[in-house]
Amino acid sequence: MSERKQIGVISLGVMGQRMLARLAEHARMRAVVAWDPNPAAVAEVRKRFPELRIAATAADVIATPALACVYIASPPSSHLAYAHQGFDAGLAVFSEKPLTVDFAEGRKAIARIEAERQRNGVNFSLATSPGLAAMQAAIADGSIGKPERVEIELAFDQWPRAWQADAGRWLAERAEGGFSREVLSHFVFVLQRALGQSKVEQAKPDYPADGVGAERALTARLKAGGIPVTVAARVAGELPDFNRMTLIGSAGALEIHDWFGLRRRSKDGDWIAAGTPQVNRLAGQSGQLDQLVAMIEGRAHTLPDFAEALAVQETIEAVLQGC
């Protein structure tokens, strides 16, 4: 077996710690160094991953000898700066999303990547999911007929969600946070990967009166590949995290739900599940790390790159501006 790729992790919040756990179980990669400015997060990681070296700074993570890739899980405003430092060091870069809300800087980064052939990817978890694969197949083979429309629905009992309580104030604020950037973006990614770039026709975000808080509700109409798309999302209801994306065709429908759940509706109206959300999640997450290895090694892969992530963010920001 090839030697395991050494990964550095910047930021040890929920996403950083989840990635550490996943890397610990992968045969081709291992996390060797990490950094976070929060002493409580560092203390938690020391208990869970005692073999991991904690660096003094993010720059020390990137400068670690024999490192193959840096995973960036910090707040969005820092993603591109750390990415450039990683590219400067000759590393592959895997970043959390949103990549950036600064489109000019995003385009500069993409121009650099293209000129220097830098290895890059962004963590849209549905990129390697059975749901996206099934949707692409259904469009290609016509098994649900001609695509007619897409419906995306999201609801949260609170925002940020309970498990994000320690992520920082930015997640609840309009400047960088909100459920559209954090959650809706995953489904817009699926939409655009399957059907093509979206155009926002109408959007109505509902913001709190304080001028600081992130959106509380959102309705929108888009078109992707000529197909009408409706979006309805809100912070209300009893479920911590409800999500559903349905592609409706002339002879059936396909639905991604609860992140990794997947079911198909036949022409007679019966819904048939394909796997379970838990099994599909494991398959998607394992596939993602396999694709990350391919990206690190400079091979073809299916991870979204910075350019695709910026295209998703352009749609999200257009929705948040309203029209």
PDB file of C-alpha atoms in Angstrom:
ATOM      1  CA  MET A   1       0.000   0.000   0.000  1.00  0.00           C
ATOM      2  CA  SER A   2       1.224   3.526  -0.775  1.00  0.00           C
ATOM      3  CA  GLU A   3       2.385   5.714   2.096  1.00  0.00           C
ATOM      4  CA  ARG A   4      -0.458   7.664   3.672  1.00  0.00           C
ATOM      5  CA  LYS A   5      -0.771  11.298   2.620  1.00  0.00           C
ATOM      6  CA  GLN A   6      -0.067  13.725   5.461  1.00  0.00           C
ATOM      7  CA  ILE A   7      -2.766  16.336   6.019  1.00  0.00           C
ATOM      8  CA  GLY A   8      -2.695  19.567   8.012  1.00  0.00           C
ATOM      9  CA  VAL A   9      -5.888  21.044   9.449  1.00  0.00           C
ATOM     10  CA  ILE A  10      -6.503  24.756  10.008  1.00  0.00           C
ATOM     11  CA  SER A  11      -9.301  25.383  12.527  1.00  0.00           C
ATOM     12  CA  LEU A  12     -10.622  22.828  14.981  1.00  0.00           C
ATOM     13  CA  GLY A  13     -14.291  23.676  15.251  1.00  0.00           C
ATOM     14  CA  VAL A  14     -16.997  21.171  14.423  1.00  0.00           C
ATOM     15  CA  MET A  15     -15.955  20.732  10.794  1.00  0.00           C
ATOM     16  CA  GLY A  16     -12.276  20.440  11.609  1.00  0.00           C
ATOM     17  CA  GLN A  17     -12.910  17.809  14.268  1.00  0.00           C
ATOM     18  CA  ARG A  18     -15.248  15.865  12.003  1.00  0.00           C
ATOM     19  CA  MET A  19     -12.570  15.795   9.324  1.00  0.00           C
ATOM     20  CA  LEU A  20      -9.977  14.588  11.840  1.00  0.00           C
ATOM     21  CA  ALA A  21     -12.249  11.675  12.753  1.00  0.00           C
ATOM     22  CA  ARG A  22     -12.811  10.753   9.112  1.00  0.00           C
ATOM     23  CA  LEU A  23      -9.125  10.993   8.230  1.00  0.00           C
ATOM     24  CA  ALA A  24      -8.269   8.703  11.148  1.00  0.00           C
ATOM     25  CA  GLU A  25     -10.304   5.950   9.480  1.00  0.00           C
ATOM     26  CA  HIS A  26      -8.992   6.386   5.922  1.00  0.00           C
ATOM     27  CA  ALA A  27      -6.327   4.026   4.622  1.00  0.00           C
ATOM     28  CA  ARG A  28      -4.581   6.565   2.376  1.00  0.00           C
ATOM     29  CA  MET A  29      -4.464   9.722   4.535  1.00  0.00           C
ATOM     30  CA  ARG A  30      -3.713  10.831   8.066  1.00  0.00           C
ATOM     31  CA  ALA A  31      -3.851  14.159   9.851  1.00  0.00           C
ATOM     32  CA  VAL A  32      -0.465  14.996  11.370  1.00  0.00           C
ATOM     33  CA  VAL A  33      -0.732  18.637  12.441  1.00  0.00           C
ATOM     34  CA  ALA A  34      -3.448  21.165  13.258  1.00  0.00           C
ATOM     35  CA  TRP A  35      -3.986  24.653  14.630  1.00  0.00           C
ATOM     36  CA  ASP A  36      -6.781  26.711  16.167  1.00  0.00           C
ATOM     37  CA  PRO A  37      -6.681  29.993  18.124  1.00  0.00           C
ATOM     38  CA  ASN A  38      -9.276  28.700  20.605  1.00  0.00           C
ATOM     39  CA  PRO A  39      -7.649  26.946  23.605  1.00  0.00           C
ATOM     40  CA  ALA A  40     -10.862  25.041  24.389  1.00  0.00           C
ATOM     41  CA  ALA A  41     -10.989  23.552  20.888  1.00  0.00           C
ATOM     42  CA  VAL A  42      -7.315  22.615  21.112  1.00  0.00           C
ATOM     43  CA  ALA A  43      -7.839  20.951  24.494  1.00  0.00           C
ATOM     44  CA  GLU A  44     -10.725  18.883  23.113  1.00  0.00           C
ATOM     45  CA  VAL A  45      -8.651  17.774  20.129  1.00  0.00           C
ATOM     46  CA  ARG A  46      -5.698  16.846  22.344  1.00  0.00           C
ATOM     47  CA  LYS A  47      -7.992  14.485  24.259  1.00  0.00           C
ATOM     48  CA  ARG A  48      -9.529  12.906  21.162  1.00  0.00           C
ATOM     49  CA  PHE A  49      -6.402  12.777  18.981  1.00  0.00           C
ATOM     50  CA  PRO A  50      -3.354  12.656  21.282  1.00  0.00           C
ATOM     51  CA  GLU A  51      -0.995  11.720  18.443  1.00  0.00           C
ATOM     52  CA  LEU A  52      -1.792  14.919  16.518  1.00  0.00           C
ATOM     53  CA  ARG A  53       0.778  17.714  16.697  1.00  0.00           C
ATOM     54  CA  ILE A  54      -0.700  21.115  17.572  1.00  0.00           C
ATOM     55  CA  ALA A  55       1.088  23.913  15.754  1.00  0.00           C
ATOM     56  CA  ALA A  56       1.673  27.395  17.166  1.00  0.00           C
ATOM     57  CA  THR A  57       0.210  29.149  14.114  1.00  0.00           C
ATOM     58  CA  ALA A  58      -1.562  28.383  10.854  1.00  0.00           C
ATOM     59  CA  ALA A  59       1.677  29.228   9.043  1.00  0.00           C
ATOM     60  CA  ASP A  60       3.412  26.499  11.051  1.00  0.00           C
ATOM     61  CA  VAL A  61       0.820  23.994   9.843  1.00  0.00           C
ATOM     62  CA  ILE A  62       1.487  24.916   6.238  1.00  0.00           C
ATOM     63  CA  ALA A  63       5.268  24.784   6.733  1.00  0.00           C
ATOM     64  CA  THR A  64       5.202  21.226   8.144  1.00  0.00           C
ATOM     65  CA  PRO A  65       7.721  19.029   6.282  1.00  0.00           C
ATOM     66  CA  ALA A  66       6.286  16.257   4.073  1.00  0.00           C
ATOM     67  CA  LEU A  67       2.773  17.716   4.249  1.00  0.00           C
ATOM     68  CA  ALA A  68       0.685  16.862   1.176  1.00  0.00           C
ATOM     69  CA  CYS A  69      -2.474  18.907   1.701  1.00  0.00           C
ATOM     70  CA  VAL A  70      -3.961  21.566   3.953  1.00  0.00           C
ATOM     71  CA  TYR A  71      -7.646  21.418   4.903  1.00  0.00           C
ATOM     72  CA  ILE A  72      -9.082  24.855   5.712  1.00  0.00           C
ATOM     73  CA  ALA A  73     -12.075  24.893   8.076  1.00  0.00           C
ATOM     74  CA  SER A  74     -11.785  28.444   9.393  1.00  0.00           C
ATOM     75  CA  PRO A  75     -14.403  31.224   8.919  1.00  0.00           C
ATOM     76  CA  PRO A  76     -14.968  32.187   5.266  1.00  0.00           C
ATOM     77  CA  SER A  77     -13.081  35.496   5.246  1.00  0.00           C
ATOM     78  CA  SER A  78      -9.801  33.653   5.853  1.00  0.00           C
ATOM     79  CA  HIS A  79     -10.202  30.857   3.286  1.00  0.00           C
ATOM     80  CA  LEU A  80      -8.419  32.479   0.365  1.00  0.00           C
ATOM     81  CA  ALA A  81      -5.492  33.821   2.393  1.00  0.00           C
ATOM     82  CA  TYR A  82      -4.767  30.365   3.788  1.00  0.00           C
ATOM     83  CA  ALA A  83      -5.292  28.825   0.353  1.00  0.00           C
ATOM     84  CA  HIS A  84      -2.681  31.111  -1.192  1.00  0.00           C
ATOM     85  CA  GLN A  85      -0.248  30.222   1.603  1.00  0.00           C
ATOM     86  CA  GLY A  86      -0.862  26.566   0.870  1.00  0.00           C
ATOM     87  CA  PHE A  87      -0.273  27.060  -2.861  1.00  0.00           C
ATOM     88  CA  ASP A  88       2.915  29.012  -2.075  1.00  0.00           C
ATOM     89  CA  ALA A  89       4.147  25.959  -0.157  1.00  0.00           C
ATOM     90  CA  GLY A  90       3.328  23.598  -3.021  1.00  0.00           C
ATOM     91  CA  LEU A  91       0.457  21.936  -1.194  1.00  0.00           C
ATOM     92  CA  ALA A  92      -2.890  20.699  -2.406  1.00  0.00           C
ATOM     93  CA  VAL A  93      -5.659  22.783  -0.801  1.00  0.00           C
ATOM     94  CA  PHE A  94      -9.068  21.516   0.335  1.00  0.00           C
ATOM     95  CA  SER A  95     -11.278  24.319   1.658  1.00  0.00           C
ATOM     96  CA  GLU A  96     -14.592  24.577   3.408  1.00  0.00           C
ATOM     97  CA  LYS A  97     -17.325  26.592   1.770  1.00  0.00           C
ATOM     98  CA  PRO A  98     -18.398  29.247   1.204  1.00  0.00           C
ATOM     99  CA  LEU A  99     -15.101  29.757  -0.583  1.00  0.00           C
ATOM    100  CA  THR A 100     -15.425  33.536  -0.304  1.00  0.00           C
ATOM    101  CA  VAL A 101     -17.969  36.329  -0.552  1.00  0.00           C
ATOM    102  CA  ASP A 102     -15.333  38.546  -2.215  1.00  0.00           C
ATOM    103  CA  PHE A 103     -15.792  37.682  -5.881  1.00  0.00           C
ATOM    104  CA  ALA A 104     -12.867  39.793  -7.111  1.00  0.00           C
ATOM    105  CA  GLU A 105     -10.438  37.982  -4.825  1.00  0.00           C
ATOM    106  CA  GLY A 106     -12.050  34.672  -5.723  1.00  0.00           C
ATOM    107  CA  ARG A 107     -11.452  35.290  -9.419  1.00  0.00           C
ATOM    108  CA  LYS A 108      -7.828  36.240  -8.731  1.00  0.00           C
ATOM    109  CA  ALA A 109      -7.348  32.953  -6.890  1.00  0.00           C
ATOM    110  CA  ILE A 110      -8.926  31.010  -9.751  1.00  0.00           C
ATOM    111  CA  ALA A 111      -6.671  32.780 -12.275  1.00  0.00           C
ATOM    112  CA  ARG A 112      -3.658  31.775 -10.216  1.00  0.00           C
ATOM    113  CA  ILE A 113      -4.847  28.186  -9.967  1.00  0.00           C
ATOM    114  CA  GLU A 114      -5.302  27.971 -13.713  1.00  0.00           C
ATOM    115  CA  ALA A 115      -1.952  29.621 -14.496  1.00  0.00           C
ATOM    116  CA  GLU A 116       0.011  27.487 -12.031  1.00  0.00           C
ATOM    117  CA  ARG A 117      -2.113  24.319 -12.248  1.00  0.00           C
ATOM    118  CA  GLN A 118      -2.593  24.307  -8.485  1.00  0.00           C
ATOM    119  CA  ARG A 119      -4.444  21.370  -6.928  1.00  0.00           C
ATOM    120  CA  ASN A 120      -7.627  22.596  -5.266  1.00  0.00           C
ATOM    121  CA  GLY A 121     -11.001  21.410  -4.005  1.00  0.00           C
ATOM    122  CA  VAL A 122     -13.946  22.614  -1.933  1.00  0.00           C
ATOM    123  CA  ASN A 123     -15.991  20.605   0.544  1.00  0.00           C
ATOM    124  CA  PHE A 124     -19.470  20.231  -0.917  1.00  0.00           C
ATOM    125  CA  SER A 125     -20.432  16.978   0.781  1.00  0.00           C
ATOM    126  CA  LEU A 126     -22.989  15.946  -1.855  1.00  0.00           C
ATOM    127  CA  ALA A 127     -20.416  15.934  -4.665  1.00  0.00           C
ATOM    128  CA  THR A 128     -19.728  12.230  -4.161  1.00  0.00           C
ATOM    129  CA  SER A 129     -23.186  11.303  -2.899  1.00  0.00           C
ATOM    130  CA  PRO A 130     -25.427   8.601  -4.395  1.00  0.00           C
ATOM    131  CA  GLY A 131     -28.110  11.300  -4.680  1.00  0.00           C
ATOM    132  CA  LEU A 132     -26.152  13.469  -7.102  1.00  0.00           C
ATOM    133  CA  ALA A 133     -25.065  10.413  -9.110  1.00  0.00           C
ATOM    134  CA  ALA A 134     -28.693   9.243  -9.358  1.00  0.00           C
ATOM    135  CA  MET A 135     -29.884  12.693 -10.421  1.00  0.00           C
ATOM    136  CA  GLN A 136     -27.248  12.953 -13.140  1.00  0.00           C
ATOM    137  CA  ALA A 137     -28.104   9.449 -14.355  1.00  0.00           C
ATOM    138  CA  ALA A 138     -31.841  10.170 -14.426  1.00  0.00           C
ATOM    139  CA  ILE A 139     -31.278  13.293 -16.513  1.00  0.00           C
ATOM    140  CA  ALA A 140     -28.984  11.418 -18.898  1.00  0.00           C
ATOM    141  CA  ASP A 141     -31.041   8.245 -19.362  1.00  0.00           C
ATOM    142  CA  GLY A 142     -34.523   9.754 -19.233  1.00  0.00           C
ATOM    143  CA  SER A 143     -35.701   7.320 -16.570  1.00  0.00           C
ATOM    144  CA  ILE A 144     -37.991   9.946 -15.001  1.00  0.00           C
ATOM    145  CA  GLY A 145     -38.903  11.464 -18.331  1.00  0.00           C
ATOM    146  CA  LYS A 146     -38.148  15.005 -19.375  1.00  0.00           C
ATOM    147  CA  PRO A 147     -37.094  17.208 -16.414  1.00  0.00           C
ATOM    148  CA  GLU A 148     -39.863  19.716 -15.720  1.00  0.00           C
ATOM    149  CA  ARG A 149     -38.982  21.468 -12.469  1.00  0.00           C
ATOM    150  CA  VAL A 150     -36.919  21.331  -9.273  1.00  0.00           C
ATOM    151  CA  GLU A 151     -38.152  22.099  -5.754  1.00  0.00           C
ATOM    152  CA  ILE A 152     -35.770  22.839  -2.858  1.00  0.00           C
ATOM    153  CA  GLU A 153     -37.109  23.091   0.693  1.00  0.00           C
ATOM    154  CA  LEU A 154     -35.175  23.790   3.903  1.00  0.00           C
ATOM    155  CA  ALA A 155     -36.264  24.377   7.498  1.00  0.00           C
ATOM    156  CA  PHE A 156     -34.429  24.686  10.825  1.00  0.00           C
ATOM    157  CA  ASP A 157     -35.737  24.911  14.358  1.00  0.00           C
ATOM    158  CA  GLN A 158     -32.979  27.428  15.109  1.00  0.00           C
ATOM    159  CA  TRP A 159     -30.044  29.080  13.379  1.00  0.00           C
ATOM    160  CA  PRO A 160     -27.247  28.402  13.908  1.00  0.00           C
ATOM    161  CA  ARG A 161     -28.145  24.781  14.583  1.00  0.00           C
ATOM    162  CA  ALA A 162     -27.488  23.472  18.094  1.00  0.00           C
ATOM    163  CA  TRP A 163     -24.338  21.621  17.084  1.00  0.00           C
ATOM    164  CA  GLN A 164     -22.923  24.856  15.653  1.00  0.00           C
ATOM    165  CA  ALA A 165     -23.260  26.777  18.920  1.00  0.00           C
ATOM    166  CA  ASP A 166     -19.496  27.133  19.354  1.00  0.00           C
ATOM    167  CA  ALA A 167     -18.740  28.034  15.726  1.00  0.00           C
ATOM    168  CA  GLY A 168     -18.618  31.782  16.370  1.00  0.00           C
ATOM    169  CA  ARG A 169     -20.898  34.779  15.925  1.00  0.00           C
ATOM    170  CA  TRP A 170     -20.144  35.049  12.203  1.00  0.00           C
ATOM    171  CA  LEU A 171     -22.385  32.072  11.443  1.00  0.00           C
ATOM    172  CA  ALA A 172     -25.451  33.974  12.686  1.00  0.00           C
ATOM    173  CA  GLU A 173     -24.561  37.228  10.960  1.00  0.00           C
ATOM    174  CA  ARG A 174     -25.407  38.577   7.536  1.00  0.00           C
ATOM    175  CA  ALA A 175     -21.838  39.403   6.472  1.00  0.00           C
ATOM    176  CA  GLU A 176     -20.604  35.800   6.112  1.00  0.00           C
ATOM    177  CA  GLY A 177     -23.103  33.457   7.743  1.00  0.00           C
ATOM    178  CA  GLY A 178     -26.692  32.323   7.356  1.00  0.00           C
ATOM    179  CA  PHE A 179     -28.336  29.105   6.222  1.00  0.00           C
ATOM    180  CA  SER A 180     -28.192  30.023   2.535  1.00  0.00           C
ATOM    181  CA  ARG A 181     -24.403  30.029   2.471  1.00  0.00           C
ATOM    182  CA  GLU A 182     -24.067  27.085   4.828  1.00  0.00           C
ATOM    183  CA  VAL A 183     -26.845  24.743   3.662  1.00  0.00           C
ATOM    184  CA  LEU A 184     -28.659  25.970   0.574  1.00  0.00           C
ATOM    185  CA  SER A 185     -25.295  26.178  -1.198  1.00  0.00           C
ATOM    186  CA  HIS A 186     -24.975  22.370  -1.080  1.00  0.00           C
ATOM    187  CA  PHE A 187     -28.207  21.960  -3.003  1.00  0.00           C
ATOM    188  CA  VAL A 188     -27.396  24.760  -5.434  1.00  0.00           C
ATOM    189  CA  PHE A 189     -24.148  22.911  -6.083  1.00  0.00           C
ATOM    190  CA  VAL A 190     -26.117  19.740  -6.923  1.00  0.00           C
ATOM    191  CA  LEU A 191     -28.463  21.786  -9.087  1.00  0.00           C
ATOM    192  CA  GLN A 192     -25.651  23.388 -11.055  1.00  0.00           C
ATOM    193  CA  ARG A 193     -23.555  20.231 -11.341  1.00  0.00           C
ATOM    194  CA  ALA A 194     -26.590  18.342 -12.701  1.00  0.00           C
ATOM    195  CA  LEU A 195     -28.314  21.008 -14.823  1.00  0.00           C
ATOM    196  CA  GLY A 196     -25.942  23.921 -15.346  1.00  0.00           C
ATOM    197  CA  GLN A 197     -25.402  27.436 -14.002  1.00  0.00           C
ATOM    198  CA  SER A 198     -28.464  28.969 -12.370  1.00  0.00           C
ATOM    199  CA  LYS A 199     -30.018  32.332 -13.085  1.00  0.00           C
ATOM    200  CA  VAL A 200     -31.943  33.982 -10.276  1.00  0.00           C
ATOM    201  CA  GLU A 201     -35.254  35.335 -11.531  1.00  0.00           C
ATOM    202  CA  GLN A 202     -36.770  36.410  -8.219  1.00  0.00           C
ATOM    203  CA  ALA A 203     -35.655  36.228  -4.601  1.00  0.00           C
ATOM    204  CA  LYS A 204     -37.083  37.508  -1.354  1.00  0.00           C
ATOM    205  CA  PRO A 205     -34.892  37.064   1.736  1.00  0.00           C
ATOM    206  CA  ASP A 206     -36.310  38.059   5.135  1.00  0.00           C
ATOM    207  CA  TYR A 207     -33.729  39.682   7.442  1.00  0.00           C
ATOM    208  CA  PRO A 208     -34.069  40.817  11.057  1.00  0.00           C
ATOM    209  CA  ALA A 209     -34.404  44.552  11.606  1.00  0.00           C
ATOM    210  CA  ASP A 210     -31.066  44.857  13.419  1.00  0.00           C
ATOM    211  CA  GLY A 211     -29.159  44.968  10.128  1.00  0.00           C
ATOM    212  CA  VAL A 212     -26.684  42.392  11.441  1.00  0.00           C
ATOM    213  CA  GLY A 213     -28.437  39.045  11.683  1.00  0.00           C
ATOM    214  CA  ALA A 214     -28.540  36.518   8.859  1.00  0.00           C
ATOM    215  CA  GLU A 215     -31.679  35.693   6.900  1.00  0.00           C
ATOM    216  CA  ARG A 216     -34.630  34.138   8.748  1.00  0.00           C
ATOM    217  CA  ALA A 217     -36.563  33.016   5.679  1.00  0.00           C
ATOM    218  CA  LEU A 218     -36.157  32.947   1.935  1.00  0.00           C
ATOM    219  CA  THR A 219     -38.189  32.282  -1.195  1.00  0.00           C
ATOM    220  CA  ALA A 220     -36.720  32.310  -4.680  1.00  0.00           C
ATOM    221  CA  ARG A 221     -37.288  31.344  -8.292  1.00  0.00           C
ATOM    222  CA  LEU A 222     -34.399  30.318 -10.487  1.00  0.00           C
ATOM    223  CA  LYS A 223     -33.742  28.594 -13.756  1.00  0.00           C
ATOM    224  CA  ALA A 224     -30.985  26.021 -14.282  1.00  0.00           C
ATOM    225  CA  GLY A 225     -30.441  24.570 -17.730  1.00  0.00           C
ATOM    226  CA  GLY A 226     -33.789  26.072 -18.684  1.00  0.00           C
ATOM    227  CA  ILE A 227     -35.571  24.159 -15.888  1.00  0.00           C
ATOM    228  CA  PRO A 228     -37.650  26.183 -13.360  1.00  0.00           C
ATOM    229  CA  VAL A 229     -36.476  25.936  -9.744  1.00  0.00           C
ATOM    230  CA  THR A 230     -38.283  27.048  -6.590  1.00  0.00           C
ATOM    231  CA  VAL A 231     -36.632  27.555  -3.211  1.00  0.00           C
ATOM    232  CA  ALA A 232     -38.450  27.851   0.123  1.00  0.00           C
ATOM    233  CA  ALA A 233     -36.404  28.030   3.333  1.00  0.00           C
ATOM    234  CA  ARG A 234     -37.038  29.260   6.862  1.00  0.00           C
ATOM    235  CA  VAL A 235     -35.925  29.213  10.463  1.00  0.00           C
ATOM    236  CA  ALA A 236     -39.101  27.740  11.900  1.00  0.00           C
ATOM    237  CA  GLY A 237     -40.592  24.368  12.713  1.00  0.00           C
ATOM    238  CA  GLU A 238     -39.732  21.492  14.989  1.00  0.00           C
ATOM    239  CA  LEU A 239     -36.930  19.679  13.128  1.00  0.00           C
ATOM    240  CA  PRO A 240     -33.297  20.705  13.670  1.00  0.00           C
ATOM    241  CA  ASP A 241     -32.427  20.281   9.987  1.00  0.00           C
ATOM    242  CA  PHE A 242     -35.054  19.517   7.354  1.00  0.00           C
ATOM    243  CA  ASN A 243     -33.953  19.475   3.715  1.00  0.00           C
ATOM    244  CA  ARG A 244     -35.425  18.136   0.501  1.00  0.00           C
ATOM    245  CA  MET A 245     -34.527  18.596  -3.166  1.00  0.00           C
ATOM    246  CA  THR A 246     -36.890  17.080  -5.743  1.00  0.00           C
ATOM    247  CA  LEU A 247     -36.310  16.777  -9.472  1.00  0.00           C
ATOM    248  CA  ILE A 248     -39.706  16.268 -11.102  1.00  0.00           C
ATOM    249  CA  GLY A 249     -39.920  14.795 -14.570  1.00  0.00           C
ATOM    250  CA  SER A 250     -42.720  13.924 -16.981  1.00  0.00           C
ATOM    251  CA  ALA A 251     -42.547  10.244 -15.990  1.00  0.00           C
ATOM    252  CA  GLY A 252     -41.489  10.291 -12.338  1.00  0.00           C
ATOM    253  CA  ALA A 253     -39.371  12.133  -9.800  1.00  0.00           C
ATOM    254  CA  LEU A 254     -36.153  11.819  -7.810  1.00  0.00           C
ATOM    255  CA  GLU A 255     -35.698  13.240  -4.327  1.00  0.00           C
ATOM    256  CA  ILE A 256     -32.657  13.870  -2.145  1.00  0.00           C
ATOM    257  CA  HIS A 257     -33.756  14.318   1.476  1.00  0.00           C
ATOM    258  CA  ASP A 258     -32.176  14.503   4.932  1.00  0.00           C
ATOM    259  CA  TRP A 259     -28.839  15.187   3.226  1.00  0.00           C
ATOM    260  CA  PHE A 260     -28.115  11.678   1.985  1.00  0.00           C
ATOM    261  CA  GLY A 261     -31.551  10.097   1.751  1.00  0.00           C
ATOM    262  CA  LEU A 262     -32.625   9.143  -1.768  1.00  0.00           C
ATOM    263  CA  ARG A 263     -35.904   7.959  -3.203  1.00  0.00           C
ATOM    264  CA  ARG A 264     -37.519   7.684  -6.634  1.00  0.00           C
ATOM    265  CA  ARG A 265     -41.175   8.167  -7.593  1.00  0.00           C
ATOM    266  CA  SER A 266     -42.533   6.059 -10.404  1.00  0.00           C
ATOM    267  CA  LYS A 267     -45.141   7.243 -12.906  1.00  0.00           C
ATOM    268  CA  ASP A 268     -47.881   5.606 -10.824  1.00  0.00           C
ATOM    269  CA  GLY A 269     -46.916   7.711  -7.794  1.00  0.00           C
ATOM    270  CA  ASP A 270     -45.142   5.162  -5.568  1.00  0.00           C
ATOM    271  CA  TRP A 271     -41.994   6.310  -3.781  1.00  0.00           C
ATOM    272  CA  ILE A 272     -39.167   3.753  -3.528  1.00  0.00           C
ATOM    273  CA  ALA A 273     -36.157   4.372  -1.294  1.00  0.00           C
ATOM    274  CA  ALA A 274     -32.646   3.737  -2.588  1.00  0.00           C
ATOM    275  CA  GLY A 275     -30.544   2.731   0.407  1.00  0.00           C
ATOM    276  CA  THR A 276     -30.800   4.618   3.695  1.00  0.00           C
ATOM    277  CA  PRO A 277     -29.495   8.072   4.596  1.00  0.00           C
ATOM    278  CA  GLN A 278     -26.921   6.446   6.878  1.00  0.00           C
ATOM    279  CA  VAL A 279     -25.592   3.988   4.271  1.00  0.00           C
ATOM    280  CA  ASN A 280     -25.596   6.634   1.557  1.00  0.00           C
ATOM    281  CA  ARG A 281     -23.786   9.072   3.848  1.00  0.00           C
ATOM    282  CA  LEU A 282     -20.998   6.583   4.495  1.00  0.00           C
ATOM    283  CA  ALA A 283     -20.659   5.894   0.785  1.00  0.00           C
ATOM    284  CA  GLY A 284     -20.549   9.602  -0.030  1.00  0.00           C
ATOM    285  CA  GLN A 285     -18.028  10.449   2.672  1.00  0.00           C
ATOM    286  CA  SER A 286     -15.746   7.547   1.787  1.00  0.00           C
ATOM    287  CA  GLY A 287     -15.946   8.503  -1.861  1.00  0.00           C
ATOM    288  CA  GLN A 288     -15.078  12.101  -1.047  1.00  0.00           C
ATOM    289  CA  LEU A 289     -11.843  11.143   0.693  1.00  0.00           C
ATOM    290  CA  ASP A 290     -10.947   8.787  -2.146  1.00  0.00           C
ATOM    291  CA  GLN A 291     -11.418  11.712  -4.538  1.00  0.00           C
ATOM    292  CA  LEU A 292      -9.316  13.906  -2.246  1.00  0.00           C
ATOM    293  CA  VAL A 293      -6.444  11.426  -2.588  1.00  0.00           C
ATOM    294  CA  ALA A 294      -6.823  11.626  -6.371  1.00  0.00           C
ATOM    295  CA  MET A 295      -6.742  15.432  -6.194  1.00  0.00           C
ATOM    296  CA  ILE A 296      -3.609  15.399  -4.036  1.00  0.00           C
ATOM    297  CA  GLU A 297      -1.914  13.037  -6.478  1.00  0.00           C
ATOM    298  CA  GLY A 298      -2.819  15.234  -9.429  1.00  0.00           C
ATOM    299  CA  ARG A 299      -5.205  12.690 -10.943  1.00  0.00           C
ATOM    300  CA  ALA A 300      -8.685  13.300 -12.336  1.00  0.00           C
ATOM    301  CA  HIS A 301     -11.292  13.678  -9.582  1.00  0.00           C
ATOM    302  CA  THR A 302     -14.901  14.750  -9.043  1.00  0.00           C
ATOM    303  CA  LEU A 303     -14.431  17.222  -6.187  1.00  0.00           C
ATOM    304  CA  PRO A 304     -15.710  20.734  -6.876  1.00  0.00           C
ATOM    305  CA  ASP A 305     -12.840  23.099  -7.558  1.00  0.00           C
ATOM    306  CA  PHE A 306     -12.581  26.764  -6.608  1.00  0.00           C
ATOM    307  CA  ALA A 307     -14.157  27.863  -9.897  1.00  0.00           C
ATOM    308  CA  GLU A 308     -17.232  25.685  -9.411  1.00  0.00           C
ATOM    309  CA  ALA A 309     -17.523  26.779  -5.785  1.00  0.00           C
ATOM    310  CA  LEU A 310     -17.384  30.444  -6.785  1.00  0.00           C
ATOM    311  CA  ALA A 311     -20.136  29.860  -9.350  1.00  0.00           C
ATOM    312  CA  VAL A 312     -22.299  28.401  -6.570  1.00  0.00           C
ATOM    313  CA  GLN A 313     -21.546  31.385  -4.371  1.00  0.00           C
ATOM    314  CA  GLU A 314     -22.502  33.812  -7.129  1.00  0.00           C
ATOM    315  CA  THR A 315     -25.959  32.234  -7.180  1.00  0.00           C
ATOM    316  CA  ILE A 316     -26.231  32.286  -3.386  1.00  0.00           C
ATOM    317  CA  GLU A 317     -25.214  35.936  -3.103  1.00  0.00           C
ATOM    318  CA  ALA A 318     -27.669  36.918  -5.852  1.00  0.00           C
ATOM    319  CA  VAL A 319     -30.437  35.200  -3.879  1.00  0.00           C
ATOM    320  CA  LEU A 320     -29.408  36.957  -0.667  1.00  0.00           C
ATOM    321  CA  GLN A 321     -29.431  40.365  -2.360  1.00  0.00           C
ATOM    322  CA  GLY A 322     -33.044  39.810  -3.430  1.00  0.00           C
ATOM    323  CA  CYS A 323     -34.665  40.918  -6.643  1.00  0.00           C
TER     324      CYS A 323
END
